[in-house]
Amino acid sequence: MSLSSPFFNRWLSQIGPDRAFEVLTDLVDAGAVFAVDEAGKILFWSRGAEKLFGIPGDKVIGQPCTEALACEGHHDPCGLAEHGVIKAESVRVKLPGARSLSCYRTARAFFDASGRFAGAIEFLQPESGTGSLPPRPGEDEGESFHGIYSRDPAMKDAIKIIRNVAETDATILIRGESGTGKELVARALHVESHRRDHPFLAINCAALTPSLLESELFGHVKGAFTGALRDHAGVFQQANGGTLFLDEVAELPLELQAKLLRVLQERSFMPVGSDKAVTVDVRIIAATHRSLREEVKAGRFRDDLMYRLRVVPVYLPPLRERRQDIGFLLWHYVGLHNRQGLRRIETIAPDAMRRLLDHAWPGNVRELQNVIEYAFAVGRGAELTLEELPPEFRETRSGAEPAAPLPVRRSRGEDEAEAIRQALQIAGGRLDEAARLAGVSRATLWRKRKKYGL
């Protein structure tokens, strides 16, 4: 039994029950809410329903539910007249564009004074557990490219460059923090190129001493140094015809930078201890988390090599600058773990989601993957709770200053309404927090919400 006071009823009459119902259903963002009359015709269609099914409300209001939603299963609004309540019934909804979506259906019937069926309110929630919703008409649901997933405009621009340049032999420099997916991009470039049937090799220039790195890159001949008991082909020779990925290239010692420059210019090099040049046909993809221009200014990197490496620069923004990607990637990796069958997460508790969205993600996508793996390992049940997140997510900051505003980025083509909507989403609907994130006053936020109907 739900309880309400006379004050609540008075408040409800002031704001209007229809407005209260609309706001309440807007809070249910992970599914569709709609109402039907005694004949099964749709009377109300929530924004969540528009997002989930990609069908605008003005297209379905007044339509029979069975025509608006072509469902496979037992979806019969009038069947509620017999049962009164339906909980978690599985249905499959056919969507525009020959798509379909498996959903759980929960519904509650209403009856008039004489006991006759008077209509119902229904809720449909995606059954897949991926948490991703089909796009509205004309809205992009995200980019997927060889294991790189994003809804962020800057990342999608990078992916477009990657797709185009993959067909060429141009040398590429990938810039991005640790964990942003630089090696994924390098592999995608290789797989999409005409070199895909030849080797792809990767070497971390920061992981070896200068002498070992020279031998690993260019190889050596027998007797070149103590311990060189036989000839050794370096990664340049091993990758002949294919692609070589030089990770953390800014860490390359200056004496080796000259040798790398010669390979790029002449396609040949001398193995350690050899007097014969070896010719190779290798595409070079380099990556660094540092600015090579700054390294050149500091005298740690050759400017001629920098220009040779960054023929096509590709920048991968950190996850903290891709706010709309956080939830998207969370549900993507939850879906991957769900398919393993050890545990199935259907929802994320609001306090846990708030911590996840507010986190700075210094380890970027790799850190996010590890957090999801941790939650699946330590927790059980269909809901991911705050207690199942790593310790750093559960720590409270007693006496600390309020966190600095998170960047609500306005990418190209992103208007003010989207920026406000993004702030509200990150803040979980808390207006004070959303105003701080958007960099405006609470009064301004309230005015903007009203202006844009948010």
XYZ file of C-alpha atoms in Angstrom:
454
model
C 0.000 0.000 0.000
C 1.380 3.425 -0.940
C 0.917 6.347 1.401
C 0.253 9.997 0.534
C -0.751 12.991 2.604
C -3.432 15.625 1.977
C -0.534 17.986 1.270
C 0.623 15.692 -1.513
C -2.866 15.610 -3.024
C -3.043 19.427 -2.851
C 0.405 19.685 -4.434
C -0.643 17.235 -7.149
C -3.713 19.319 -7.961
C -1.523 22.433 -8.229
C 1.016 21.040 -10.691
C -1.474 18.816 -12.503
C -1.594 14.999 -12.399
C -0.787 14.820 -16.106
C 2.413 16.833 -15.658
C 3.411 14.776 -12.603
C 2.856 11.548 -14.548
C 4.913 12.821 -17.470
C 7.819 13.839 -15.236
C 7.670 10.541 -13.366
C 7.874 8.517 -16.566
C 10.750 10.676 -17.832
C 12.727 9.517 -14.808
C 12.430 5.965 -16.123
C 15.077 6.397 -18.792
C 15.986 2.728 -19.235
C 12.660 1.653 -20.677
C 9.327 2.587 -22.233
C 6.198 3.627 -20.350
C 2.854 3.961 -22.103
C -0.846 3.915 -21.224
C -3.778 2.381 -23.108
C -7.546 2.832 -22.781
C -10.214 0.162 -22.467
C -9.959 -0.577 -26.222
C -6.185 -0.931 -26.119
C -5.506 2.392 -27.870
C -2.418 4.281 -26.789
C -3.151 7.377 -24.694
C 0.359 8.222 -23.469
C 3.847 7.534 -24.891
C 6.903 8.424 -22.776
C 10.178 9.904 -23.973
C 11.785 6.635 -22.926
C 9.441 4.849 -25.354
C 10.543 7.183 -28.144
C 14.196 6.448 -27.366
C 13.756 2.705 -26.939
C 11.662 2.017 -30.009
C 12.649 4.940 -32.227
C 8.964 5.821 -32.727
C 7.779 9.417 -32.044
C 4.747 9.773 -29.791
C 2.669 11.618 -32.407
C 2.888 8.519 -34.606
C 1.308 6.160 -32.081
C -1.101 8.189 -29.916
C -4.603 6.925 -30.688
C -3.316 3.794 -32.424
C -4.153 0.303 -31.137
C -1.218 -0.977 -29.121
C -1.061 -4.207 -31.099
C -0.578 -2.209 -34.328
C 1.898 0.350 -32.978
C 4.052 -2.378 -31.406
C 4.219 -5.531 -33.478
C 5.159 -7.979 -30.735
C 5.982 -11.655 -30.847
C 4.872 -13.334 -27.631
C 1.840 -12.790 -25.459
C 1.598 -9.030 -25.714
C -2.186 -8.469 -25.516
C -3.286 -5.323 -23.655
C -6.812 -6.606 -23.313
C -5.510 -9.763 -21.658
C -4.894 -7.601 -18.614
C -8.659 -7.537 -18.070
C -8.344 -11.134 -16.902
C -5.035 -11.045 -15.033
C -4.882 -7.476 -13.690
C -1.089 -7.573 -13.336
C 1.656 -8.923 -15.595
C 5.244 -9.082 -14.351
C 8.360 -9.561 -16.497
C 6.639 -11.238 -19.429
C 9.094 -11.747 -22.298
C 8.095 -10.185 -25.633
C 9.962 -9.331 -28.813
C 9.139 -5.981 -30.413
C 9.624 -5.367 -34.126
C 11.182 -1.945 -34.725
C 11.462 0.330 -37.770
C 14.146 -0.705 -40.211
C 13.611 -4.471 -39.848
C 15.128 -4.469 -36.339
C 13.720 -6.151 -33.271
C 14.264 -5.914 -29.529
C 13.658 -8.435 -26.748
C 11.953 -6.835 -23.746
C 10.504 -7.646 -20.362
C 6.896 -6.440 -20.113
C 5.355 -5.380 -16.817
C 1.788 -4.016 -16.783
C -1.003 -3.051 -14.399
C -4.697 -2.883 -15.315
C -7.312 -0.433 -13.995
C -11.030 -1.115 -13.528
C -14.009 1.203 -13.130
C -16.604 1.100 -10.350
C -18.524 -1.674 -12.053
C -15.433 -3.839 -12.437
C -14.985 -3.293 -16.152
C -11.511 -2.960 -17.669
C -10.689 0.765 -17.980
C -7.162 0.670 -19.367
C -3.601 -0.041 -18.261
C -0.118 1.323 -17.773
C 2.710 -0.740 -19.223
C 6.497 -0.749 -18.897
C 8.877 -2.405 -21.378
C 12.549 -2.797 -20.504
C 15.307 -4.172 -22.773
C 15.944 -7.824 -22.012
C 19.427 -7.935 -23.557
C 21.220 -6.552 -20.506
C 23.427 -4.437 -22.717
C 21.649 -1.281 -21.651
C 22.028 0.220 -25.107
C 18.913 1.737 -26.621
C 18.012 1.880 -30.292
C 18.491 5.386 -31.661
C 15.750 7.880 -32.393
C 15.155 8.391 -36.094
C 18.236 10.121 -37.509
C 20.243 9.638 -34.298
C 23.518 7.692 -34.298
C 23.691 4.821 -31.809
C 27.498 4.767 -31.766
C 30.512 3.735 -33.792
C 31.978 0.236 -33.742
C 35.253 -0.410 -35.539
C 37.501 -3.412 -34.816
C 36.920 -3.306 -31.068
C 36.796 0.505 -30.844
C 33.404 1.704 -29.553
C 32.288 5.313 -29.197
C 29.441 7.790 -29.404
C 31.804 10.720 -28.941
C 32.076 13.082 -31.947
C 35.853 13.513 -31.565
C 36.380 9.744 -31.435
C 34.112 9.218 -34.424
C 36.175 11.781 -36.329
C 39.304 9.810 -35.418
C 37.693 6.561 -36.565
C 36.769 8.190 -39.881
C 40.408 9.184 -40.398
C 41.529 5.669 -39.457
C 39.149 4.086 -41.972
C 40.347 6.337 -44.779
C 44.076 6.215 -44.111
C 44.108 2.436 -43.589
C 43.949 1.928 -47.344
C 47.216 3.822 -47.845
C 50.815 3.225 -46.767
C 51.071 6.575 -44.978
C 53.023 6.624 -41.713
C 50.712 7.335 -38.771
C 51.351 8.782 -35.341
C 48.726 7.962 -32.699
C 48.642 10.289 -29.713
C 46.744 9.359 -26.559
C 47.027 8.547 -22.890
C 47.631 5.024 -21.612
C 44.505 2.933 -21.922
C 42.835 4.901 -24.718
C 43.287 2.079 -27.241
C 46.344 3.031 -29.286
C 47.285 -0.569 -30.081
C 43.656 -1.345 -30.997
C 43.831 1.472 -33.534
C 47.144 0.188 -34.894
C 45.715 -3.301 -35.338
C 42.598 -1.890 -36.997
C 44.794 0.032 -39.442
C 46.653 -3.177 -40.287
C 43.532 -5.322 -40.702
C 41.917 -2.728 -42.990
C 45.062 -2.375 -45.141
C 46.341 -4.366 -48.118
C 49.012 -5.715 -45.737
C 46.470 -7.660 -43.668
C 47.843 -11.051 -44.819
C 51.348 -10.168 -43.627
C 52.682 -9.868 -40.057
C 51.606 -7.269 -37.511
C 54.262 -6.816 -34.826
C 54.343 -4.438 -31.857
C 57.217 -3.314 -29.654
C 57.217 -0.980 -26.663
C 60.164 1.388 -26.989
C 60.073 2.179 -23.259
C 60.310 -1.440 -22.111
C 63.913 -2.223 -23.133
C 67.369 -0.811 -22.570
C 68.912 1.025 -25.577
C 71.203 -1.905 -26.487
C 68.446 -4.508 -26.264
C 66.034 -2.235 -28.115
C 68.476 -1.804 -31.029
C 68.868 -5.570 -31.293
C 65.097 -6.144 -31.091
C 64.386 -3.522 -33.730
C 67.164 -4.155 -36.232
C 68.487 -7.593 -35.309
C 72.126 -8.656 -34.947
C 74.616 -11.073 -36.452
C 76.425 -13.854 -34.665
C 79.282 -12.536 -32.530
C 78.091 -8.899 -32.589
C 78.324 -8.812 -28.789
C 78.781 -11.168 -25.867
C 75.922 -13.627 -25.893
C 75.137 -13.192 -29.600
C 75.486 -16.897 -30.371
C 73.555 -16.803 -33.632
C 72.041 -14.393 -36.127
C 68.840 -12.736 -34.925
C 66.257 -11.090 -37.170
C 64.790 -7.955 -35.601
C 61.137 -6.945 -35.759
C 61.727 -4.890 -38.916
C 62.772 -8.035 -40.768
C 60.080 -10.158 -39.130
C 57.386 -7.655 -40.130
C 58.551 -7.428 -43.762
C 55.534 -6.877 -45.975
C 53.368 -6.067 -42.978
C 53.015 -3.474 -40.231
C 55.266 -2.543 -37.305
C 53.739 -0.723 -34.326
C 56.233 1.330 -32.302
C 54.524 2.104 -28.988
C 55.864 4.942 -26.802
C 58.144 6.084 -29.623
C 59.023 9.250 -27.682
C 61.136 7.044 -25.395
C 63.393 6.004 -28.283
C 67.033 6.963 -27.510
C 68.502 9.663 -29.742
C 71.141 7.300 -31.190
C 68.388 4.950 -32.400
C 66.246 7.773 -33.756
C 68.794 8.347 -36.545
C 68.665 4.672 -37.489
C 64.864 4.697 -37.517
C 64.903 7.788 -39.713
C 67.080 5.949 -42.245
C 64.600 3.055 -42.367
C 61.765 5.490 -43.041
C 63.728 7.295 -45.745
C 65.581 4.463 -47.467
C 63.721 1.315 -46.385
C 67.025 -0.246 -45.320
C 69.187 -0.608 -42.193
C 72.264 -2.371 -40.827
C 71.744 -5.147 -38.239
C 73.985 -4.792 -35.183
C 77.485 -6.036 -36.061
C 76.735 -6.375 -39.780
C 78.246 -4.523 -42.747
C 75.435 -5.436 -45.125
C 72.255 -3.446 -45.460
C 68.902 -5.215 -45.206
C 66.021 -3.886 -47.293
C 62.474 -4.134 -45.925
C 58.961 -3.091 -46.904
C 57.245 -2.240 -43.624
C 54.514 0.219 -42.748
C 55.301 2.138 -39.548
C 52.606 3.102 -37.057
C 53.946 4.937 -34.007
C 52.218 5.938 -30.771
C 53.011 8.134 -27.786
C 51.293 9.694 -24.809
C 53.630 12.712 -25.051
C 53.683 15.679 -27.405
C 56.525 15.094 -29.866
C 56.690 18.835 -30.522
C 57.427 19.413 -26.836
C 60.013 16.625 -26.917
C 61.680 18.301 -29.919
C 61.778 21.638 -28.069
C 63.384 19.901 -25.077
C 66.055 18.376 -27.338
C 64.948 14.796 -26.656
C 63.551 14.037 -30.107
C 64.715 14.771 -33.632
C 62.493 17.173 -35.521
C 63.175 15.455 -38.871
C 62.013 12.129 -37.394
C 58.932 13.749 -35.901
C 57.842 15.006 -39.321
C 58.500 11.577 -40.837
C 56.374 9.862 -38.178
C 53.419 12.251 -38.021
C 52.465 12.239 -41.704
C 48.949 11.459 -40.476
C 48.417 12.322 -36.789
C 45.504 10.664 -34.982
C 44.461 11.914 -31.535
C 42.525 9.662 -29.137
C 40.868 11.797 -26.432
C 40.926 10.498 -22.841
C 37.746 8.997 -21.448
C 37.199 11.922 -19.049
C 36.656 14.113 -22.133
C 34.207 11.618 -23.633
C 31.437 11.841 -21.039
C 28.744 10.339 -23.247
C 30.980 7.315 -23.879
C 31.206 6.280 -20.213
C 27.707 4.814 -19.904
C 27.876 3.477 -23.452
C 31.114 1.579 -22.747
C 29.966 0.431 -19.304
C 26.966 -1.322 -20.799
C 29.007 -2.659 -23.693
C 31.443 -4.441 -21.370
C 28.632 -5.548 -19.056
C 27.032 -7.149 -22.114
C 30.259 -8.955 -23.007
C 30.517 -10.420 -19.491
C 26.798 -11.268 -19.460
C 27.332 -13.546 -22.445
C 29.890 -15.582 -20.479
C 27.028 -16.803 -18.309
C 28.659 -16.691 -14.842
C 26.582 -13.681 -13.835
C 24.045 -11.500 -15.599
C 23.794 -7.810 -14.687
C 20.537 -6.175 -15.771
C 20.741 -2.857 -13.894
C 23.284 -0.590 -12.215
C 22.265 0.927 -8.890
C 21.868 4.740 -9.073
C 24.586 5.459 -6.484
C 26.990 3.118 -8.302
C 26.216 4.703 -11.674
C 26.736 8.159 -10.200
C 30.212 7.201 -8.950
C 31.054 5.622 -12.303
C 29.946 8.693 -14.256
C 31.751 11.088 -11.897
C 35.033 9.141 -11.917
C 37.976 10.810 -13.686
C 39.098 7.505 -15.311
C 42.869 8.123 -15.259
C 43.368 4.652 -16.759
C 40.813 5.380 -19.495
C 39.008 2.519 -21.271
C 41.408 -0.103 -19.897
C 40.524 0.976 -16.349
C 36.810 0.834 -17.143
C 37.186 -2.717 -18.461
C 38.981 -3.721 -15.250
C 36.265 -2.151 -13.076
C 33.558 -4.186 -14.824
C 35.638 -7.362 -14.536
C 36.099 -6.641 -10.803
C 32.342 -6.170 -10.305
C 31.538 -9.455 -12.045
C 34.161 -11.264 -9.968
C 33.171 -10.023 -6.489
C 29.409 -9.549 -6.872
C 26.346 -11.642 -7.488
C 22.822 -10.839 -8.565
C 21.212 -8.874 -11.367
C 22.125 -5.413 -10.046
C 25.613 -3.944 -9.927
C 25.834 -2.161 -6.577
C 28.245 0.394 -5.141
C 29.706 -2.271 -2.827
C 30.811 -4.247 -5.899
C 32.993 -1.442 -7.261
C 36.726 -1.208 -6.443
C 37.632 0.490 -3.133
C 38.504 3.848 -4.714
C 34.882 4.230 -5.851
C 33.553 3.673 -2.326
C 35.876 6.081 -0.522
C 34.202 9.206 0.842
C 36.074 12.464 1.050
C 35.496 13.827 4.527
C 36.151 17.534 4.852
C 37.395 17.791 1.296
C 36.635 20.658 -1.006
C 33.905 20.027 -3.605
C 35.188 18.367 -6.731
C 36.030 20.623 -9.638
C 33.384 20.812 -12.364
C 33.554 17.997 -14.849
C 33.848 19.203 -18.422
C 30.527 19.272 -20.237
C 32.005 19.400 -23.727
C 30.241 21.000 -26.616
C 31.533 19.186 -29.681
C 30.954 20.396 -33.184
C 27.255 20.494 -33.863
C 26.366 20.039 -30.212
C 23.983 22.781 -29.074
C 23.266 24.292 -25.694
C 20.325 21.973 -25.077
C 22.551 18.913 -25.457
C 25.108 20.382 -23.057
C 22.399 20.946 -20.422
C 20.976 17.468 -21.034
C 24.440 15.951 -20.613
C 24.963 17.791 -17.305
C 21.610 16.553 -15.982
C 22.448 12.990 -16.980
C 25.855 13.036 -15.301
C 24.369 14.613 -12.162
C 21.597 12.040 -11.961
C 18.925 14.742 -12.046
C 20.372 16.746 -9.103
C 19.940 20.360 -10.176
C 22.645 21.907 -7.996
C 25.191 19.397 -9.254
C 24.030 19.752 -12.866
C 24.362 23.548 -12.648
C 27.913 23.159 -11.328
C 28.813 20.773 -14.152
C 27.328 23.080 -16.776
C 29.094 26.104 -15.289
C 25.874 28.090 -14.768
C 23.774 29.168 -11.805
C 20.874 27.062 -10.576
C 18.426 29.736 -11.771
C 19.992 29.765 -15.227
C 19.848 25.975 -15.390
C 16.164 26.048 -14.416
C 15.456 28.634 -17.126
C 17.368 26.643 -19.756
C 15.538 23.429 -18.831
C 12.218 25.169 -19.294
C 13.364 26.753 -22.560
C 14.435 23.418 -24.074
C 11.755 21.277 -22.458
C 14.253 19.142 -20.525
